[in-house]
JSON list of C-alpha atoms in Angstrom, two decimals:
[
{"chain": "A", "resi": 124, "resn": "MET", "atom": "CA", "xyz": [-68.30, 365.34, 8.17]},
{"chain": "A", "resi": 125, "resn": "ALA", "atom": "CA", "xyz": [-68.14, 367.40, 11.19]},
{"chain": "A", "resi": 126, "resn": "ARG", "atom": "CA", "xyz": [-65.36, 366.91, 13.67]},
{"chain": "A", "resi": 127, "resn": "PRO", "atom": "CA", "xyz": [-66.43, 365.86, 17.16]},
{"chain": "A", "resi": 128, "resn": "LEU", "atom": "CA", "xyz": [-66.05, 368.41, 19.84]},
{"chain": "A", "resi": 129, "resn": "VAL", "atom": "CA", "xyz": [-62.76, 368.50, 21.71]},
{"chain": "A", "resi": 130, "resn": "GLU", "atom": "CA", "xyz": [-64.58, 368.04, 24.97]},
{"chain": "A", "resi": 131, "resn": "GLU", "atom": "CA", "xyz": [-65.95, 364.67, 23.89]},
{"chain": "A", "resi": 132, "resn": "ASP", "atom": "CA", "xyz": [-62.44, 363.36, 22.98]},
{"chain": "A", "resi": 133, "resn": "GLU", "atom": "CA", "xyz": [-61.01, 364.00, 26.41]},
{"chain": "A", "resi": 134, "resn": "GLU", "atom": "CA", "xyz": [-61.60, 361.37, 29.06]},
{"chain": "A", "resi": 135, "resn": "LYS", "atom": "CA", "xyz": [-63.46, 362.48, 32.06]},
{"chain": "A", "resi": 136, "resn": "PRO", "atom": "CA", "xyz": [-61.83, 361.68, 35.41]},
{"chain": "A", "resi": 137, "resn": "LEU", "atom": "CA", "xyz": [-63.21, 358.65, 37.18]},
{"chain": "A", "resi": 138, "resn": "ASP", "atom": "CA", "xyz": [-65.13, 358.77, 40.35]},
{"chain": "A", "resi": 139, "resn": "PRO", "atom": "CA", "xyz": [-62.69, 358.34, 43.32]},
{"chain": "A", "resi": 140, "resn": "GLU", "atom": "CA", "xyz": [-64.38, 355.09, 44.43]},
{"chain": "A", "resi": 141, "resn": "VAL", "atom": "CA", "xyz": [-64.14, 353.63, 40.93]},
{"chain": "A", "resi": 142, "resn": "GLU", "atom": "CA", "xyz": [-60.49, 354.73, 40.74]},
{"chain": "A", "resi": 143, "resn": "LYS", "atom": "CA", "xyz": [-59.74, 352.86, 44.01]},
{"chain": "A", "resi": 144, "resn": "VAL", "atom": "CA", "xyz": [-61.34, 349.69, 42.64]},
{"chain": "A", "resi": 145, "resn": "ARG", "atom": "CA", "xyz": [-59.38, 350.03, 39.38]},
{"chain": "A", "resi": 146, "resn": "LYS", "atom": "CA", "xyz": [-56.07, 350.42, 41.26]},
{"chain": "A", "resi": 147, "resn": "LYS", "atom": "CA", "xyz": [-56.86, 347.37, 43.41]},
{"chain": "A", "resi": 148, "resn": "LEU", "atom": "CA", "xyz": [-57.71, 345.35, 40.31]},
{"chain": "A", "resi": 149, "resn": "VAL", "atom": "CA", "xyz": [-54.48, 346.37, 38.54]},
{"chain": "A", "resi": 150, "resn": "ARG", "atom": "CA", "xyz": [-52.45, 345.51, 41.66]},
{"chain": "A", "resi": 151, "resn": "PHE", "atom": "CA", "xyz": [-54.26, 342.14, 41.95]},
{"chain": "A", "resi": 152, "resn": "ILE", "atom": "CA", "xyz": [-53.51, 341.33, 38.29]},
{"chain": "A", "resi": 153, "resn": "VAL", "atom": "CA", "xyz": [-49.83, 342.31, 38.59]},
{"chain": "A", "resi": 154, "resn": "ILE", "atom": "CA", "xyz": [-49.35, 340.23, 41.76]},
{"chain": "A", "resi": 155, "resn": "ASN", "atom": "CA", "xyz": [-51.08, 337.18, 40.31]},
{"chain": "A", "resi": 156, "resn": "LEU", "atom": "CA", "xyz": [-49.17, 337.38, 37.04]},
{"chain": "A", "resi": 157, "resn": "GLY", "atom": "CA", "xyz": [-45.93, 337.66, 39.03]},
{"chain": "A", "resi": 158, "resn": "ILE", "atom": "CA", "xyz": [-46.79, 334.59, 41.09]},
{"chain": "A", "resi": 159, "resn": "LEU", "atom": "CA", "xyz": [-47.77, 332.68, 37.95]},
{"chain": "A", "resi": 160, "resn": "PHE", "atom": "CA", "xyz": [-44.53, 333.64, 36.19]},
{"chain": "A", "resi": 161, "resn": "PHE", "atom": "CA", "xyz": [-42.50, 332.62, 39.27]},
{"chain": "A", "resi": 162, "resn": "ALA", "atom": "CA", "xyz": [-44.28, 329.25, 39.48]},
{"chain": "A", "resi": 163, "resn": "LEU", "atom": "CA", "xyz": [-43.68, 328.65, 35.77]},
{"chain": "A", "resi": 164, "resn": "MET", "atom": "CA", "xyz": [-39.96, 329.40, 36.21]},
{"chain": "A", "resi": 165, "resn": "VAL", "atom": "CA", "xyz": [-39.78, 326.98, 39.16]},
{"chain": "A", "resi": 166, "resn": "VAL", "atom": "CA", "xyz": [-41.34, 324.20, 37.07]},
{"chain": "A", "resi": 167, "resn": "ILE", "atom": "CA", "xyz": [-39.02, 324.85, 34.13]},
{"chain": "A", "resi": 168, "resn": "GLY", "atom": "CA", "xyz": [-36.04, 324.97, 36.50]},
{"chain": "A", "resi": 169, "resn": "ALA", "atom": "CA", "xyz": [-37.06, 321.65, 38.05]},
{"chain": "A", "resi": 170, "resn": "LEU", "atom": "CA", "xyz": [-37.38, 320.05, 34.61]},
{"chain": "A", "resi": 171, "resn": "VAL", "atom": "CA", "xyz": [-33.95, 321.30, 33.56]},
{"chain": "A", "resi": 172, "resn": "TYR", "atom": "CA", "xyz": [-32.41, 320.13, 36.86]},
{"chain": "A", "resi": 173, "resn": "LYS", "atom": "CA", "xyz": [-33.98, 316.70, 36.55]},
{"chain": "A", "resi": 174, "resn": "ALA", "atom": "CA", "xyz": [-32.87, 316.37, 32.91]},
{"chain": "A", "resi": 175, "resn": "ARG", "atom": "CA", "xyz": [-29.28, 317.29, 33.75]},
{"chain": "A", "resi": 176, "resn": "ASN", "atom": "CA", "xyz": [-29.03, 315.05, 36.83]},
{"chain": "A", "resi": 177, "resn": "ALA", "atom": "CA", "xyz": [-30.87, 312.04, 35.44]},
{"chain": "A", "resi": 178, "resn": "PRO", "atom": "CA", "xyz": [-29.04, 308.76, 36.01]},
{"chain": "A", "resi": 179, "resn": "PRO", "atom": "CA", "xyz": [-27.70, 307.15, 32.85]},
{"chain": "A", "resi": 180, "resn": "ALA", "atom": "CA", "xyz": [-29.98, 304.67, 31.18]},
{"chain": "A", "resi": 181, "resn": "VAL", "atom": "CA", "xyz": [-29.34, 301.26, 32.72]},
{"chain": "A", "resi": 182, "resn": "GLN", "atom": "CA", "xyz": [-29.83, 298.13, 30.72]},
{"chain": "A", "resi": 183, "resn": "PRO", "atom": "CA", "xyz": [-32.33, 295.69, 32.17]},
{"chain": "A", "resi": 184, "resn": "ALA", "atom": "CA", "xyz": [-30.75, 293.01, 34.34]},
{"chain": "A", "resi": 185, "resn": "GLY", "atom": "CA", "xyz": [-31.73, 290.33, 31.85]},
{"chain": "A", "resi": 186, "resn": "ASP", "atom": "CA", "xyz": [-29.72, 291.77, 28.99]},
{"chain": "A", "resi": 187, "resn": "PHE", "atom": "CA", "xyz": [-26.19, 290.62, 28.36]},
{"chain": "A", "resi": 188, "resn": "GLN", "atom": "CA", "xyz": [-23.59, 291.66, 25.85]},
{"chain": "A", "resi": 189, "resn": "ALA", "atom": "CA", "xyz": [-22.02, 289.17, 23.48]},
{"chain": "A", "resi": 190, "resn": "PRO", "atom": "CA", "xyz": [-18.93, 290.08, 21.47]},
{"chain": "A", "resi": 191, "resn": "ALA", "atom": "CA", "xyz": [-19.87, 291.04, 17.93]},
{"chain": "A", "resi": 192, "resn": "GLY", "atom": "CA", "xyz": [-19.67, 288.15, 15.49]},
{"chain": "A", "resi": 193, "resn": "GLU", "atom": "CA", "xyz": [-18.98, 285.55, 18.19]},
{"chain": "A", "resi": 194, "resn": "PRO", "atom": "CA", "xyz": [-21.49, 283.05, 19.59]},
{"chain": "A", "resi": 195, "resn": "ILE", "atom": "CA", "xyz": [-22.15, 282.92, 23.32]},
{"chain": "A", "resi": 196, "resn": "SER", "atom": "CA", "xyz": [-20.64, 279.85, 24.92]},
{"chain": "A", "resi": 197, "resn": "GLY", "atom": "CA", "xyz": [-20.53, 278.34, 28.38]},
{"chain": "A", "resi": 198, "resn": "ASP", "atom": "CA", "xyz": [-21.13, 275.19, 30.39]},
{"chain": "A", "resi": 199, "resn": "ILE", "atom": "CA", "xyz": [-24.31, 274.13, 32.15]},
{"chain": "A", "resi": 200, "resn": "VAL", "atom": "CA", "xyz": [-23.45, 271.59, 34.83]},
{"chain": "A", "resi": 201, "resn": "LEU", "atom": "CA", "xyz": [-26.16, 268.99, 35.52]},
{"chain": "A", "resi": 202, "resn": "PRO", "atom": "CA", "xyz": [-25.91, 266.14, 38.03]},
{"chain": "A", "resi": 203, "resn": "VAL", "atom": "CA", "xyz": [-23.92, 263.06, 37.00]},
{"chain": "A", "resi": 204, "resn": "GLY", "atom": "CA", "xyz": [-26.03, 260.65, 34.96]},
{"chain": "A", "resi": 205, "resn": "ALA", "atom": "CA", "xyz": [-28.68, 263.24, 34.00]},
{"chain": "A", "resi": 206, "resn": "LYS", "atom": "CA", "xyz": [-30.13, 263.00, 30.50]},
{"chain": "A", "resi": 207, "resn": "VAL", "atom": "CA", "xyz": [-31.76, 266.00, 28.84]},
{"chain": "A", "resi": 208, "resn": "VAL", "atom": "CA", "xyz": [-35.33, 265.15, 27.80]},
{"chain": "A", "resi": 209, "resn": "SER", "atom": "CA", "xyz": [-36.25, 268.60, 26.45]},
{"chain": "A", "resi": 210, "resn": "GLN", "atom": "CA", "xyz": [-35.37, 272.25, 26.72]},
{"chain": "A", "resi": 211, "resn": "SER", "atom": "CA", "xyz": [-37.15, 275.58, 26.24]},
{"chain": "A", "resi": 212, "resn": "LEU", "atom": "CA", "xyz": [-35.84, 279.13, 25.92]},
{"chain": "A", "resi": 213, "resn": "SER", "atom": "CA", "xyz": [-37.71, 282.22, 27.13]},
{"chain": "A", "resi": 214, "resn": "GLY", "atom": "CA", "xyz": [-35.81, 285.51, 27.08]},
{"chain": "A", "resi": 215, "resn": "ASN", "atom": "CA", "xyz": [-32.59, 284.88, 29.02]},
{"chain": "A", "resi": 216, "resn": "ARG", "atom": "CA", "xyz": [-33.94, 281.83, 30.84]},
{"chain": "A", "resi": 217, "resn": "LEU", "atom": "CA", "xyz": [-33.38, 278.28, 29.65]},
{"chain": "A", "resi": 218, "resn": "SER", "atom": "CA", "xyz": [-35.61, 275.52, 31.01]},
{"chain": "A", "resi": 219, "resn": "ILE", "atom": "CA", "xyz": [-34.04, 272.05, 30.88]},
{"chain": "A", "resi": 220, "resn": "ASP", "atom": "CA", "xyz": [-36.21, 269.00, 31.49]},
{"chain": "A", "resi": 221, "resn": "ALA", "atom": "CA", "xyz": [-33.83, 266.22, 32.56]},
{"chain": "A", "resi": 222, "resn": "GLU", "atom": "CA", "xyz": [-34.05, 262.65, 33.76]},
{"chain": "A", "resi": 223, "resn": "ILE", "atom": "CA", "xyz": [-31.54, 262.12, 36.54]},
{"chain": "A", "resi": 224, "resn": "ALA", "atom": "CA", "xyz": [-29.69, 258.88, 37.44]},
{"chain": "A", "resi": 225, "resn": "ASP", "atom": "CA", "xyz": [-32.38, 257.50, 39.80]},
{"chain": "A", "resi": 226, "resn": "GLY", "atom": "CA", "xyz": [-35.02, 257.74, 37.04]},
{"chain": "A", "resi": 227, "resn": "SER", "atom": "CA", "xyz": [-36.90, 260.79, 38.38]},
{"chain": "A", "resi": 228, "resn": "ARG", "atom": "CA", "xyz": [-37.41, 263.90, 36.31]},
{"chain": "A", "resi": 229, "resn": "VAL", "atom": "CA", "xyz": [-36.27, 267.40, 37.23]},
{"chain": "A", "resi": 230, "resn": "ILE", "atom": "CA", "xyz": [-36.66, 270.79, 35.55]},
{"chain": "A", "resi": 231, "resn": "PHE", "atom": "CA", "xyz": [-33.63, 273.05, 35.80]},
{"chain": "A", "resi": 232, "resn": "VAL", "atom": "CA", "xyz": [-33.97, 276.79, 35.12]},
{"chain": "A", "resi": 233, "resn": "TYR", "atom": "CA", "xyz": [-30.72, 278.33, 33.88]},
{"chain": "A", "resi": 234, "resn": "ASP", "atom": "CA", "xyz": [-30.17, 282.10, 33.62]},
{"chain": "A", "resi": 235, "resn": "ILE", "atom": "CA", "xyz": [-27.95, 282.79, 30.61]},
{"chain": "A", "resi": 236, "resn": "ALA", "atom": "CA", "xyz": [-27.05, 286.34, 31.68]},
{"chain": "A", "resi": 237, "resn": "GLU", "atom": "CA", "xyz": [-25.99, 285.27, 35.19]},
{"chain": "A", "resi": 238, "resn": "ARG", "atom": "CA", "xyz": [-24.54, 281.98, 33.88]},
{"chain": "A", "resi": 239, "resn": "ARG", "atom": "CA", "xyz": [-25.96, 279.91, 36.72]},
{"chain": "A", "resi": 240, "resn": "ILE", "atom": "CA", "xyz": [-28.86, 277.61, 37.55]},
{"chain": "A", "resi": 241, "resn": "VAL", "atom": "CA", "xyz": [-31.51, 279.69, 39.30]},
{"chain": "A", "resi": 242, "resn": "GLY", "atom": "CA", "xyz": [-34.10, 277.00, 39.93]},
{"chain": "A", "resi": 243, "resn": "ARG", "atom": "CA", "xyz": [-34.55, 273.25, 40.29]},
{"chain": "A", "resi": 244, "resn": "PHE", "atom": "CA", "xyz": [-38.01, 271.68, 40.32]},
{"chain": "A", "resi": 245, "resn": "ALA", "atom": "CA", "xyz": [-38.63, 268.00, 40.97]},
{"chain": "A", "resi": 246, "resn": "ILE", "atom": "CA", "xyz": [-41.52, 266.37, 39.13]},
{"chain": "A", "resi": 247, "resn": "ARG", "atom": "CA", "xyz": [-43.43, 263.90, 41.32]},
{"chain": "A", "resi": 248, "resn": "ASN", "atom": "CA", "xyz": [-46.76, 262.12, 41.36]},
{"chain": "A", "resi": 249, "resn": "LYS", "atom": "CA", "xyz": [-49.07, 262.55, 44.33]}
]
């Protein structure tokens, strides 16, 4: 095979107008890549900052800690003469259906975590 001529291997200089456009394009690419890199570093920095300064995980207000191996105990104080008809447990809330001394019925809602009655609902007929 014949070797190509040396003149064909050498690049010919570009037209001055084309060279101006090429320089503008290279500058545009460099500036945009710089901005993109800077924005990426800002996002990564914000993620690292947020991860380091995140507040510790807080347990939900409804959770309570019981000593290991020991049952939870406490007193629920109902009015004098009240008789418990039924009860129901949902999460940390205990619903107590009671008949009080005058014969009417009342539902007490007791929060186990706060250890207090949080609601009292009288049951009446219209």
